[in-house]
Amino acid sequence: MIVADIDALVARLRRAGCVFAEDEAALLTAAAASPGELESLVVQRISGVPLEHLLGWAEFRGLRVAVTPGVFVPRRRTEFLVEQALTRGRDHDRAVVLDLCCGSGALGLAVAHELTAAGIPVELFASDIEPAAVACAERNLARLGARIHRGDLFAPLPADLAGRITLLLANTPYVPSEMIAHMPPEARDHEPRTALDGGPDGLDTARRVATEAPRWLAPGGHLFIETSQSQIPTATAHFAASGLTPTIAESDEYYATVVIGTRRLSPYGR
């Protein structure tokens, strides 16, 4: 184990704006094999490289999720979206789950892990347009027998998946384009633009997903999208116009807002 001046390391990280400097100092020290490697990690972190890219993993709902450079880092607030999916997923005997815009695959991993632990079989799919994300998701989801596809939203998915999805997890980008420049450098400079930029009002990708979702959802299936509070009226209106019944879930604990769209059951309950 490396012997380091933790107080000095914490001070350096704090001066660079790292809010959880003590935790980061401990994690970086544990990850380094030598004093030289520790110094390299600290210099990179101070320059704005995401901590998770340096460690090679992120913690998400108690799971260690592999995260590589160029891949979106799962946020703790998105655990609230997972909670909403789990609440509805537990109402089913089995679940077909799609992690759309999957990044590292953290959402699909967490939902499949917890539903399986509850005795609910899961068939898991994931999709992303970024090659680095697909490779990362394959690392995280392979042990679950997941099928990961590369392409634009639903385009690469097998046709026989249409009408079967129980839980559609879509952590779409929702930052308005003009606000990207104001994001922290660890996101702005190190995560793919496609995972951040939601277009002029932040909802371009969300609208595309909601428009296509009814074709892919099973009757009674649910779409989950994270938004900001200010985007709720626009998002819910588009969900409704697409044939989905929208509901809103908000959390003060996670500082998160999730719009849920449910495909209506047929008159015959199927």
Coordinates of C-alpha atoms in Angstrom, one line a residue:
M1 CA 0.0 0.0 0.0
I2 CA 1.3 3.4 -0.9
V3 CA 2.1 5.8 1.9
A4 CA 0.9 9.2 0.9
D5 CA 0.5 12.6 2.5
I6 CA -3.3 12.4 2.4
D7 CA -3.8 15.9 3.9
A8 CA -1.7 17.4 1.1
L9 CA -3.5 15.4 -1.5
V10 CA -6.9 16.4 -0.2
A11 CA -5.9 20.0 -0.2
R12 CA -4.7 19.8 -3.9
L13 CA -8.0 18.1 -4.9
R14 CA -10.1 20.6 -3.0
R15 CA -8.3 23.5 -4.6
A16 CA -9.2 22.0 -8.0
G17 CA -12.9 22.0 -7.0
C18 CA -13.3 18.4 -6.1
V19 CA -16.3 18.5 -3.6
F20 CA -15.6 15.0 -2.1
A21 CA -11.8 15.5 -1.9
E22 CA -11.3 13.1 1.0
D23 CA -13.1 10.3 -0.7
E24 CA -11.3 10.9 -4.0
A25 CA -7.9 11.0 -2.3
A26 CA -8.6 7.6 -0.7
L27 CA -9.8 6.0 -3.9
L28 CA -6.9 7.4 -6.0
T29 CA -4.4 6.2 -3.4
A30 CA -5.9 2.7 -3.4
A31 CA -5.9 2.6 -7.2
A32 CA -2.2 3.5 -7.6
A33 CA 0.5 0.9 -7.7
S34 CA 3.4 3.4 -7.0
P35 CA 3.9 7.0 -5.9
G36 CA 4.6 8.0 -9.6
E37 CA 1.3 6.5 -10.7
L38 CA -0.6 8.2 -7.9
E39 CA 0.9 11.5 -8.9
S40 CA -0.2 10.9 -12.5
L41 CA -3.7 10.1 -11.4
V42 CA -3.9 13.2 -9.2
V43 CA -2.6 15.4 -12.0
Q44 CA -5.2 14.0 -14.4
R45 CA -8.0 14.4 -11.9
I46 CA -7.0 18.0 -11.2
S47 CA -7.1 18.7 -15.0
G48 CA -10.7 17.5 -15.1
V49 CA -10.6 13.9 -16.1
P50 CA -13.6 12.1 -14.4
L51 CA -12.6 10.2 -11.3
E52 CA -14.5 7.2 -12.7
H53 CA -12.4 7.1 -15.9
L54 CA -9.3 7.1 -13.8
L55 CA -10.5 4.3 -11.5
G56 CA -12.1 2.3 -14.3
W57 CA -15.4 1.9 -12.5
A58 CA -18.3 3.8 -10.9
E59 CA -20.6 2.8 -8.1
F60 CA -24.2 2.6 -9.0
R61 CA -26.9 1.2 -6.6
G62 CA -24.2 -0.6 -4.8
L63 CA -22.7 -2.2 -7.9
R64 CA -19.3 -1.6 -9.3
V65 CA -19.8 -0.7 -13.0
A66 CA -16.9 -0.6 -15.4
V67 CA -16.5 2.8 -17.0
T68 CA -13.8 3.6 -19.6
P69 CA -12.6 6.8 -21.1
G70 CA -15.1 8.3 -23.6
V71 CA -18.1 6.7 -21.9
F72 CA -20.8 8.6 -20.0
V73 CA -20.5 8.2 -16.2
P74 CA -23.7 7.0 -14.5
R75 CA -25.0 9.7 -12.1
R76 CA -26.4 8.9 -8.7
R77 CA -29.6 10.8 -9.5
T78 CA -30.4 8.3 -12.2
E79 CA -30.7 5.7 -9.4
F80 CA -34.2 7.2 -9.0
L81 CA -35.1 6.2 -12.5
V82 CA -34.0 2.7 -11.7
E83 CA -36.2 2.7 -8.6
Q84 CA -39.2 3.7 -10.6
A85 CA -38.6 0.9 -13.1
L86 CA -38.1 -1.6 -10.3
T87 CA -41.4 -0.6 -8.6
R88 CA -43.2 -1.4 -11.9
G89 CA -41.1 -4.4 -12.8
R90 CA -42.0 -6.2 -9.6
D91 CA -45.6 -6.3 -10.8
H92 CA -44.6 -8.8 -13.6
D93 CA -43.8 -12.5 -13.6
R94 CA -41.0 -11.8 -16.0
A95 CA -39.5 -8.7 -17.7
V96 CA -38.1 -7.8 -21.0
V97 CA -35.8 -4.8 -20.4
L98 CA -34.2 -2.4 -22.9
D99 CA -31.5 0.0 -21.8
L100 CA -31.5 2.6 -24.6
C101 CA -28.7 5.1 -24.8
C102 CA -27.1 2.7 -22.5
G103 CA -23.6 4.1 -22.0
S104 CA -21.9 1.7 -19.6
G105 CA -25.1 -0.3 -19.2
A106 CA -25.5 0.7 -15.6
L107 CA -29.3 1.1 -15.7
G108 CA -29.9 -2.3 -17.3
L109 CA -27.4 -3.9 -15.0
A110 CA -29.0 -2.6 -11.9
V111 CA -32.6 -3.4 -12.9
A112 CA -31.7 -6.9 -14.1
H113 CA -29.6 -7.6 -11.0
E114 CA -32.4 -6.5 -8.6
L115 CA -35.3 -8.1 -10.4
T116 CA -33.4 -11.4 -10.8
A117 CA -32.6 -11.3 -7.1
A118 CA -36.4 -10.9 -6.5
G119 CA -37.0 -14.1 -8.5
I120 CA -38.2 -12.3 -11.6
P121 CA -36.6 -13.6 -14.9
V122 CA -35.2 -10.8 -17.1
E123 CA -34.4 -10.7 -20.8
L124 CA -32.0 -7.8 -21.2
F125 CA -31.2 -5.7 -24.3
A126 CA -29.1 -2.6 -24.6
S127 CA -28.2 -0.1 -27.3
D128 CA -26.0 2.9 -27.9
I129 CA -24.6 4.8 -30.8
E130 CA -21.1 5.2 -29.4
P131 CA -18.6 2.3 -30.0
A132 CA -16.8 2.9 -26.6
A133 CA -20.1 2.7 -24.8
V134 CA -21.1 -0.6 -26.6
A135 CA -17.8 -2.2 -25.7
C136 CA -18.1 -1.0 -22.1
A137 CA -21.7 -2.3 -21.8
E138 CA -20.6 -5.6 -23.2
R139 CA -18.1 -5.9 -20.3
N140 CA -20.8 -5.1 -17.7
L141 CA -23.7 -7.0 -19.1
A142 CA -22.2 -10.1 -20.7
R143 CA -22.6 -12.2 -17.6
L144 CA -26.3 -11.5 -17.7
G145 CA -26.7 -12.9 -21.2
A146 CA -27.7 -9.5 -22.5
R147 CA -27.7 -8.6 -26.1
I148 CA -26.0 -5.3 -26.8
H149 CA -26.5 -3.5 -30.1
R150 CA -24.7 -0.5 -31.7
G151 CA -26.7 2.1 -33.6
D152 CA -29.1 5.0 -33.4
L153 CA -31.8 4.4 -30.8
F154 CA -34.1 1.6 -31.9
A155 CA -32.6 1.1 -35.4
P156 CA -30.2 -1.8 -34.5
L157 CA -32.7 -3.8 -32.4
P158 CA -34.1 -7.1 -33.7
A159 CA -37.5 -6.8 -35.3
D160 CA -39.0 -9.5 -33.0
L161 CA -38.4 -7.3 -30.0
A162 CA -41.2 -4.9 -31.1
G163 CA -44.2 -5.1 -28.8
R164 CA -42.4 -7.1 -26.1
I165 CA -40.6 -4.6 -23.9
T166 CA -41.8 -4.4 -20.4
L167 CA -39.4 -1.7 -19.1
L168 CA -37.7 0.8 -21.5
L169 CA -35.0 2.6 -19.7
A170 CA -33.9 5.7 -21.7
N171 CA -31.4 7.9 -20.0
T172 CA -31.5 10.3 -23.0
P173 CA -29.4 13.5 -23.1
Y174 CA -31.5 16.4 -21.8
V175 CA -29.0 19.4 -21.5
P176 CA -30.0 22.2 -23.9
S177 CA -27.2 22.7 -26.5
E178 CA -26.4 26.2 -25.4
M179 CA -25.8 25.0 -21.8
I180 CA -23.1 22.4 -22.7
A181 CA -20.4 25.1 -22.4
H182 CA -21.4 25.7 -18.8
M183 CA -21.1 22.1 -17.7
P184 CA -18.2 20.9 -15.5
P185 CA -15.1 20.1 -17.6
E186 CA -15.2 16.4 -16.6
A187 CA -18.5 16.1 -18.5
R188 CA -18.0 18.7 -21.2
D189 CA -14.5 17.6 -22.2
H190 CA -14.5 13.9 -21.4
E191 CA -18.0 12.4 -22.1
P192 CA -19.5 12.0 -25.5
R193 CA -21.5 14.9 -26.8
T194 CA -24.2 12.5 -27.9
A195 CA -24.8 11.6 -24.2
L196 CA -25.1 15.2 -23.1
D197 CA -26.6 17.4 -25.9
G198 CA -30.4 17.3 -26.1
G199 CA -30.8 19.9 -28.7
P200 CA -32.3 23.4 -28.4
D201 CA -34.7 22.6 -25.5
G202 CA -32.9 19.5 -24.3
L203 CA -35.6 17.1 -25.5
D204 CA -34.8 16.2 -29.1
T205 CA -33.8 12.7 -28.3
A206 CA -36.5 12.2 -25.7
R207 CA -39.1 13.1 -28.3
R208 CA -37.7 10.6 -30.8
V209 CA -37.8 7.9 -28.2
A210 CA -41.4 8.7 -27.1
T211 CA -42.6 8.7 -30.7
E212 CA -41.2 5.2 -31.4
A213 CA -41.7 3.7 -28.0
P214 CA -45.4 2.5 -28.4
R215 CA -44.3 0.2 -31.2
W216 CA -41.7 -1.4 -29.0
L217 CA -43.5 -1.5 -25.7
A218 CA -45.7 -4.4 -24.7
P219 CA -49.2 -3.5 -23.7
G220 CA -48.9 -2.0 -20.2
G221 CA -45.1 -1.6 -20.7
H222 CA -43.4 1.5 -19.4
L223 CA -40.9 4.1 -20.8
F224 CA -38.7 5.9 -18.3
I225 CA -36.9 9.2 -19.2
E226 CA -35.0 11.5 -16.9
T227 CA -35.7 15.3 -17.4
S228 CA -35.5 18.6 -15.5
Q229 CA -38.5 20.0 -13.8
S230 CA -38.8 22.8 -16.4
Q231 CA -39.0 20.2 -19.2
I232 CA -42.0 18.4 -17.6
P233 CA -44.8 20.1 -19.6
T234 CA -43.2 19.6 -23.0
A235 CA -42.2 16.0 -22.2
T236 CA -45.5 15.0 -20.9
A237 CA -47.4 16.6 -23.8
H238 CA -45.3 14.7 -26.3
F239 CA -45.7 11.4 -24.4
A240 CA -49.5 11.9 -24.6
A241 CA -49.4 12.8 -28.2
S242 CA -47.4 9.6 -28.9
G243 CA -50.1 7.5 -27.3
L244 CA -48.4 7.0 -24.0
T245 CA -50.1 7.8 -20.6
P246 CA -47.6 10.1 -18.8
T247 CA -46.9 10.2 -15.1
I248 CA -44.3 12.2 -13.2
A249 CA -42.1 11.0 -10.4
E250 CA -39.9 13.5 -8.5
S251 CA -37.3 13.0 -5.7
D252 CA -35.9 15.7 -3.4
E253 CA -33.4 13.1 -2.2
Y254 CA -31.9 12.5 -5.6
Y255 CA -32.7 15.9 -7.1
A256 CA -34.3 13.9 -10.0
T257 CA -37.3 14.1 -12.2
V258 CA -38.5 11.1 -14.2
V259 CA -41.3 11.1 -16.8
I260 CA -42.9 7.7 -17.2
G261 CA -45.0 6.8 -20.2
T262 CA -47.2 3.7 -20.2
R263 CA -48.5 2.0 -23.3
R264 CA -52.2 1.6 -22.9
L265 CA -53.7 -1.9 -22.6
S266 CA -56.0 -3.0 -25.4
P267 CA -59.8 -3.2 -24.8
Y268 CA -59.2 -6.9 -24.2
G269 CA -56.6 -6.2 -21.4
R270 CA -53.7 -7.5 -23.6

